XYZ file of C-alpha atoms in Angstrom:
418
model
C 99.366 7.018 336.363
C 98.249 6.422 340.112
C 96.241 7.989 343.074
C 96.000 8.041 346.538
C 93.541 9.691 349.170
C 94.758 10.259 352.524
C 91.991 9.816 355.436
C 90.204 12.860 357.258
C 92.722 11.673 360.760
C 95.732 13.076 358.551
C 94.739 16.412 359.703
C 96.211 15.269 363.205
C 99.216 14.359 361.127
C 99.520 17.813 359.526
C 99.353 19.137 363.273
C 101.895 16.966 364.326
C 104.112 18.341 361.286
C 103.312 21.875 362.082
C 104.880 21.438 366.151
C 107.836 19.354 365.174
C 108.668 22.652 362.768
C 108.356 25.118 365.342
C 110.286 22.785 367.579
C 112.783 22.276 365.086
C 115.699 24.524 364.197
C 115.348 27.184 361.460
C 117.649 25.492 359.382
C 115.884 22.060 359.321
C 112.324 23.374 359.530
C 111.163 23.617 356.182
C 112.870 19.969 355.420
C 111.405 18.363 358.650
C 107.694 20.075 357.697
C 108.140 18.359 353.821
C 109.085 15.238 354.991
C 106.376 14.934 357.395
C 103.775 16.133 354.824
C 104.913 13.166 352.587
C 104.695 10.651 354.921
C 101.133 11.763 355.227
C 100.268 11.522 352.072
C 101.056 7.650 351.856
C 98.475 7.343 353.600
C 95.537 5.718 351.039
C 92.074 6.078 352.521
C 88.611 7.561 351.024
C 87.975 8.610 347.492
C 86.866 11.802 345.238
C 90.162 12.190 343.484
C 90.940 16.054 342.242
C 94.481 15.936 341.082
C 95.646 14.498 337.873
C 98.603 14.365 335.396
C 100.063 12.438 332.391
C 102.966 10.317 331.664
C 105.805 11.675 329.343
C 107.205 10.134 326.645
C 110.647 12.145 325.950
C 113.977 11.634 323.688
C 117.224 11.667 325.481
C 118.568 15.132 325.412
C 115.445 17.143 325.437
C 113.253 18.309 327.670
C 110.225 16.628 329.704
C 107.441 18.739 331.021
C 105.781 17.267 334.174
C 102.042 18.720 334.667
C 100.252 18.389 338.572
C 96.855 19.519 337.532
C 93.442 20.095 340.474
C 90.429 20.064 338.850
C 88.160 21.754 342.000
C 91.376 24.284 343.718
C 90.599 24.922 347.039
C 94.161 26.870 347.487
C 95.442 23.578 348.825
C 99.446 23.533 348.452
C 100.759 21.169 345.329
C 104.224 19.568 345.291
C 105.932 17.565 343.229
C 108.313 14.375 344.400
C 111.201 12.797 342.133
C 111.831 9.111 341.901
C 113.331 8.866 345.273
C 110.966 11.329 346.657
C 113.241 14.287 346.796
C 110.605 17.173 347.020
C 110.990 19.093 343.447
C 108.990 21.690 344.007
C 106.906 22.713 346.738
C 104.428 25.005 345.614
C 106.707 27.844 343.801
C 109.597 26.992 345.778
C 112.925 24.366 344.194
C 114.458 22.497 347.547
C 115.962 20.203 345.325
C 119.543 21.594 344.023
C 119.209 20.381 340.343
C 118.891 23.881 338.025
C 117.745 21.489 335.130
C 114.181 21.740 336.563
C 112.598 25.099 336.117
C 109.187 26.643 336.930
C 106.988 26.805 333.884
C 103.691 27.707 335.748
C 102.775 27.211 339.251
C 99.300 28.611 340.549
C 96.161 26.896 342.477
C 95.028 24.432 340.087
C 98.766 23.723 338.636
C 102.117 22.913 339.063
C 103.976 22.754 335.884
C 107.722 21.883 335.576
C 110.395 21.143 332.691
C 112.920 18.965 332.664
C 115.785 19.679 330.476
C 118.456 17.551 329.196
C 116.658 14.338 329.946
C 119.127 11.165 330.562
C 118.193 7.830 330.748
C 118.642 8.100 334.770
C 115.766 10.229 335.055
C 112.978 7.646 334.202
C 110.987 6.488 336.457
C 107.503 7.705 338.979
C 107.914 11.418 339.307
C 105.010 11.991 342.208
C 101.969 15.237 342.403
C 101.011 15.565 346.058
C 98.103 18.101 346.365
C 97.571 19.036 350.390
C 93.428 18.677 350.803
C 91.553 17.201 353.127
C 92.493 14.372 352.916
C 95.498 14.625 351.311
C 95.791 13.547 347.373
C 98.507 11.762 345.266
C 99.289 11.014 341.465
C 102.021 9.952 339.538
C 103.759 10.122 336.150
C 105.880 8.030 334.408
C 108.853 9.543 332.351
C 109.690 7.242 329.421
C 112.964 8.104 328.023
C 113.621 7.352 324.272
C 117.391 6.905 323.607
C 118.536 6.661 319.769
C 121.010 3.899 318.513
C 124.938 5.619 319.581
C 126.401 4.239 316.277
C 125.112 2.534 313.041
C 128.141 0.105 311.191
C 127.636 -2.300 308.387
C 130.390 -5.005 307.320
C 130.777 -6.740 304.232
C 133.114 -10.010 304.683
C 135.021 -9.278 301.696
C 135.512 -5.663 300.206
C 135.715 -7.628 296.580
C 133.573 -10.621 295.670
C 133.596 -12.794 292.340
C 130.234 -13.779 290.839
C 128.066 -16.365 291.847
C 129.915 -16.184 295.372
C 127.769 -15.705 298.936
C 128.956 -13.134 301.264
C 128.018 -11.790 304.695
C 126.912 -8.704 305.370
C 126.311 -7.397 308.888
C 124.872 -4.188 309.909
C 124.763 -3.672 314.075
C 122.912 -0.889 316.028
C 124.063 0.179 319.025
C 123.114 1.334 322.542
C 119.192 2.311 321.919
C 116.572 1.825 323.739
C 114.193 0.317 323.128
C 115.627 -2.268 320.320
C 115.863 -1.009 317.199
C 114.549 -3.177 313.441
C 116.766 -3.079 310.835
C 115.891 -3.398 307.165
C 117.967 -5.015 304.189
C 117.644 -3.037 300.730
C 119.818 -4.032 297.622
C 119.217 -0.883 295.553
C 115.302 -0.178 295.398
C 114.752 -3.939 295.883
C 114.007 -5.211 300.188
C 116.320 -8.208 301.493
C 115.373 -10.302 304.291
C 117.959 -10.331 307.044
C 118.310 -12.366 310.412
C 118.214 -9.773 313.664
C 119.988 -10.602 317.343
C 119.551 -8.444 320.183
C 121.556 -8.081 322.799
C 120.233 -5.998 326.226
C 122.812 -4.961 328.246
C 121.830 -1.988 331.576
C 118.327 -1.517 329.798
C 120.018 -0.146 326.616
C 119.831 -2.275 323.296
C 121.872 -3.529 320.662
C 120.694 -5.324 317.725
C 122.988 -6.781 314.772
C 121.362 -8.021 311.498
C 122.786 -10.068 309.546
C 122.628 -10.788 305.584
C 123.638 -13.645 303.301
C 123.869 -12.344 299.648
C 125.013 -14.261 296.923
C 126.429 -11.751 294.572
C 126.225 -11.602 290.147
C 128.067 -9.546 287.992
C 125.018 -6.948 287.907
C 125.335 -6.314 291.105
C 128.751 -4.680 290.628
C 128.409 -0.785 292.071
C 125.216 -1.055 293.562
C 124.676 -0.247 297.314
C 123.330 -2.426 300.338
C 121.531 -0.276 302.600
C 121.065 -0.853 306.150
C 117.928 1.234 307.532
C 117.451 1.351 311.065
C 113.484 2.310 312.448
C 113.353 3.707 315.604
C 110.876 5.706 317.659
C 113.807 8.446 318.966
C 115.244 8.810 315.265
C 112.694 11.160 312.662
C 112.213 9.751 309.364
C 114.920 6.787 308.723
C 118.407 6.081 309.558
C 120.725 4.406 307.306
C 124.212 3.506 306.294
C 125.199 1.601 303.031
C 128.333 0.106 301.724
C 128.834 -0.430 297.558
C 129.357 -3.769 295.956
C 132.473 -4.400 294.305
C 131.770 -7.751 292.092
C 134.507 -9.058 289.465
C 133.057 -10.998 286.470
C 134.928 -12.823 283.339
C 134.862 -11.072 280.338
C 131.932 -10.757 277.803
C 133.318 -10.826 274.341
C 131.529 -9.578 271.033
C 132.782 -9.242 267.473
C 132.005 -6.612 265.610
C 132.554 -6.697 261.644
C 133.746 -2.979 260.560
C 134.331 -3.840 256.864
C 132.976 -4.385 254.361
C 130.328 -2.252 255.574
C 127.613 -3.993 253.474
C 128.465 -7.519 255.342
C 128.732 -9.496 252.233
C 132.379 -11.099 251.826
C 133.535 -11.784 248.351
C 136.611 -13.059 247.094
C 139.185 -10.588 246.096
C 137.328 -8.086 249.035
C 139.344 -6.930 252.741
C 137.625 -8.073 255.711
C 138.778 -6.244 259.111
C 136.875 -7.756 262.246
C 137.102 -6.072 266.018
C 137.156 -8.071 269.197
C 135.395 -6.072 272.123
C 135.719 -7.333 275.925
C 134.373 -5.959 278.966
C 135.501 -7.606 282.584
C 136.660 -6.873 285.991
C 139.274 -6.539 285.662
C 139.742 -5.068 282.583
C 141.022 -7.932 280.266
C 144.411 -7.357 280.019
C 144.834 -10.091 276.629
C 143.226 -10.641 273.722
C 143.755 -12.979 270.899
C 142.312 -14.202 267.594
C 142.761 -18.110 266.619
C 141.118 -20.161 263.672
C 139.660 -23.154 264.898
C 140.746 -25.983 263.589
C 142.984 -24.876 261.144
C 146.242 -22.216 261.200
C 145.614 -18.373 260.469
C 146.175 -17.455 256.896
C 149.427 -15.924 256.193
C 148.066 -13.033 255.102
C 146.168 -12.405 257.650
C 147.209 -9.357 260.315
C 146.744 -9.271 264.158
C 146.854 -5.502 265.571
C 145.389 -6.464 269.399
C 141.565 -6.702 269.280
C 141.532 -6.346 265.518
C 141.954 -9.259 262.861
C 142.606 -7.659 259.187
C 142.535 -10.249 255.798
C 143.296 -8.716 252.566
C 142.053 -10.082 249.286
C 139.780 -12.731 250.726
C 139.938 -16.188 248.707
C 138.136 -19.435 249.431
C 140.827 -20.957 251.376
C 140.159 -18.060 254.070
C 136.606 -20.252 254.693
C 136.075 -21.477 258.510
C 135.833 -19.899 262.098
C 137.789 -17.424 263.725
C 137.557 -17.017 267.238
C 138.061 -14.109 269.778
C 139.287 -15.000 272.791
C 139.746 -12.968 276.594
C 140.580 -13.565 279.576
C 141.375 -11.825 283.445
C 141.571 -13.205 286.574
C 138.563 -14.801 287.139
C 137.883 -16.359 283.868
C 138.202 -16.886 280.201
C 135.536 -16.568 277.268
C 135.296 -16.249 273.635
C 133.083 -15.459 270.467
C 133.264 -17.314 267.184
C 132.819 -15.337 263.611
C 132.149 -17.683 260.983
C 133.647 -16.795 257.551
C 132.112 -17.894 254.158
C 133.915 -16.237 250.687
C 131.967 -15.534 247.910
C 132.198 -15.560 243.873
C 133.895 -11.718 243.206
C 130.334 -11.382 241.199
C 128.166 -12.544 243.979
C 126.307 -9.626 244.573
C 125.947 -8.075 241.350
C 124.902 -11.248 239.635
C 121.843 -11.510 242.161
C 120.765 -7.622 241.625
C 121.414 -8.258 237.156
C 118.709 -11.060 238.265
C 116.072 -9.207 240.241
C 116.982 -6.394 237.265
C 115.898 -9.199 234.479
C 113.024 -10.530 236.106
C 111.376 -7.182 236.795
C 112.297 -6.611 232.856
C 110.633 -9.832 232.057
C 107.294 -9.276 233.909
C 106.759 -5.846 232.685
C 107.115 -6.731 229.005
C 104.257 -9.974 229.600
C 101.829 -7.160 231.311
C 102.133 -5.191 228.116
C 101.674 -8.027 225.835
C 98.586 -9.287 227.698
C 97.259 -5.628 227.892
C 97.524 -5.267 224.026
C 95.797 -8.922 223.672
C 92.682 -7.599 225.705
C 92.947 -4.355 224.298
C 92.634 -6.023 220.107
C 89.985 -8.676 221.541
C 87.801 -5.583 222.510
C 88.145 -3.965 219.470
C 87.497 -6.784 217.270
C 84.433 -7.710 219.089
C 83.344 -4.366 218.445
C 83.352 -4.452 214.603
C 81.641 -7.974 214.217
C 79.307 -6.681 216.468
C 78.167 -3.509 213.677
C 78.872 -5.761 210.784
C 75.893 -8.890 210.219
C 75.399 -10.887 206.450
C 72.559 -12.614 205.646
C 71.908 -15.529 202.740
C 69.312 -17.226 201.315
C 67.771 -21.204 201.574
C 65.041 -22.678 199.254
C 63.146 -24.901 202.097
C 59.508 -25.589 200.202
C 56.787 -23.919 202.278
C 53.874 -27.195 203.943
C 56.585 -29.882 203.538
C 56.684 -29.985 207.149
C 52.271 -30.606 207.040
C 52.668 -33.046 204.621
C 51.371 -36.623 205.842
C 53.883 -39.078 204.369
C 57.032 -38.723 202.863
C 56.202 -38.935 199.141
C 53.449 -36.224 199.742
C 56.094 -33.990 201.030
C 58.531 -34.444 198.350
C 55.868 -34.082 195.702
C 54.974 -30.399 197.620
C 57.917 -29.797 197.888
C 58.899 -29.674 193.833
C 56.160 -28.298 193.086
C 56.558 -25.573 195.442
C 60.395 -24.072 195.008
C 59.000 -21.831 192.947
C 56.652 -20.249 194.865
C 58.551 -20.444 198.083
C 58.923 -17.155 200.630
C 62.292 -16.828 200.872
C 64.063 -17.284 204.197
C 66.508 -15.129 205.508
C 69.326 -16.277 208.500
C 71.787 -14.071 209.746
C 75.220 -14.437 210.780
C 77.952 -12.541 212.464
């Protein structure tokens, strides 16, 4: 936004305006008096400013409202200029013949005006003159947002195999200004590489993506967002991945249900593959050695009846579609008939075995207790004849010499024993 003062000599110009009117026919009066009266107020001189206004930012298609706004009125007469500086309005008064500008409030301190419909031609300096002395100018600039015309996104090949690199390009057209465009695969951002192209001050931008593609990403979307000042929230547009893989194979063993194979026992085994495309074959081989002859192929599912030990090795599942082949290996291993039951008669005997020790050594502790018990109640005592001062004797004949003649007199001596 700009201002201009006109000098204090414009007042001769205003004169000179006011006798070229009367002069003037009716019919060109009024236009001769406006265009006069902006001449005038080109002229830039002095200062103290009164009139002010905004720019305007607007989407294409709505509506713009222009504001001339006097701080200090004096009454003075406001107009407002387009682009070209086609008078608008002049005070409360439209010379221009475009109905899509309408009177929202006119009075001596403003002149307010919409705009409807706003096109990308209509941006540019619209112009408030306010008629003081001097004269006063000030301008607005209409911005004009303009939303991308068309969002498209391209995938190079509808169908991709795994492990392969497409392109993916996304293109925004005719917006102004440029729009940014974001990569998402699912809930997870991609970067992508942007060009714009500017063509009559409108934008287009194309993005483009380089994805290498794996068999999870089969049904999940790319997204192309678009950001753009004109558009609320986000714009998008996605496209779904279409991804073919080779098959995943699995066996499944659906008897014997307990998973122990025993001679003389079935065994029925079920192939299951998944691929896109659908595998459309499967078949069951032995490796390295020829299918038993009683063995019986019904598609996915491999039956052997009354299992023997010749039936021993690997049997393999095999699948295959258009992009690929795989397989899954089940290795078979026959046991004795009485495998099984000879391994629970064991576990059965052992637990026998260990319960019968812990009631033998329970009975052991139990007699030990008891016998210590009834030595404890039950003491004997006997009797020795040891001749009382043959330990004070001094020499060895004294003591036996005490000693016979003592025996007789002797305490007796008691020791116990249990």
């Amino acid at each position: 936004m700009a201002s201009a003062v006109l000098p204090s000599g414009s007042q001769c110009a205003a004169a000179v305006a006011a006798v070229a009117a009367a002069a003037a026919p009716p019919g060109l009066r009024l236009r001769l008096l406006l265009l006069l009266l902006s001449a005038a107020a080109l002229i830039p001189t002095g200062d103290g400013q009164n009139l002010f206004t905004k720019d305007v930012t607007v989407i294409e298609g709505e509506v713009a409202t222009i504001s001339c706004q006097v701080n200090k009125s004096d009454d003075s007469v406001i107009q407002l200029l387009n682009p070209n500086r086609q008078t608008i309005y002049f005070r409360d008064f439209r010379p221009l013949k475009d109905s899509r500008f309408q009177l929202l409030n006119f009075s001596s301190s403003e002149l307010k005006v919409s705009l409807t419909n706003v096109s990308i031609s209509d941006e540019g300096r619209y112009f408030c003159q306010l008629y003081t002395d001097p004269p006063q100018e000030s301008y607005t600039t209409i911005t004009v947002l303009v939303p991308p015309r068309n969002l498209m996104i391209d995938i190079q090949k509808d169908t991709a195999v795994e492990g392969e690199e497409i392109e993916v390009n996304c293109t925004a057209m005719a917006s102004k200004p440029a729009t940014t465009i974001r990569w998402f695969k699912g809930n997870k951002e991609l970067k992508g590489k942007s060009e714009v192209e500017e063509w009559s001050d409108m934008y287009t931008v194309t993005s483009q993506l380089m994805l290498k593609v794996h068999k999870e990403d089969d049904g999940v979307p790319v997204i192309c967002q678009v950001e753009h000042p004109a558009v609320p929230g986000n714009l998008q547009t996605q496209r779904y991945l279409e991804v073919q893989y080779k098959p995943q194979v699995h066996i499944q063993m659906t008897y014997p249900l307990q998973g122990l194979t025993r001679e003389g026992d079935a065994l029925e085994l079920t192939c299951e593959a998944i691929g896109k495309p659908q595998p459309v074959m499967v078949t069951w081989v032995r490796v390295d050695d020829e299918m038993p002859q009683h063995a019986v192929l019904s598609g996915p599912n491999l039956f052997i009846n009354n299992l023997n030990k010749t039936d021993n090795g690997t049997y393999r599942c095999e699948a295959s579609n258009t992009v690929g082949k795989a397989h899954s290996d089940y290795m078979l291993y026959v046991y004795d008939s009485r495998a099984g039951e000879e391994g629970a008669i064991r576990a059965v005997d052992h637990a026998v075995i260990g319960g019968v020790v812990a009631v033998v050594v329970f009975a052991m502790l139990c007699l030990l207790i008891i016998l210590g018990r009834y030595f404890a109640r039950h003491k004997g005592t006997y009797f020795t004849h040891e001749a009382k001062g043959a330990d004070d004797a001094a020499d060895a004949d004294t003591a036996i010499i005490n000693a016979e003649g003592g025996q007789n007199n002797s305490e007796e001596k008691k020791e116990y024993f249990i």
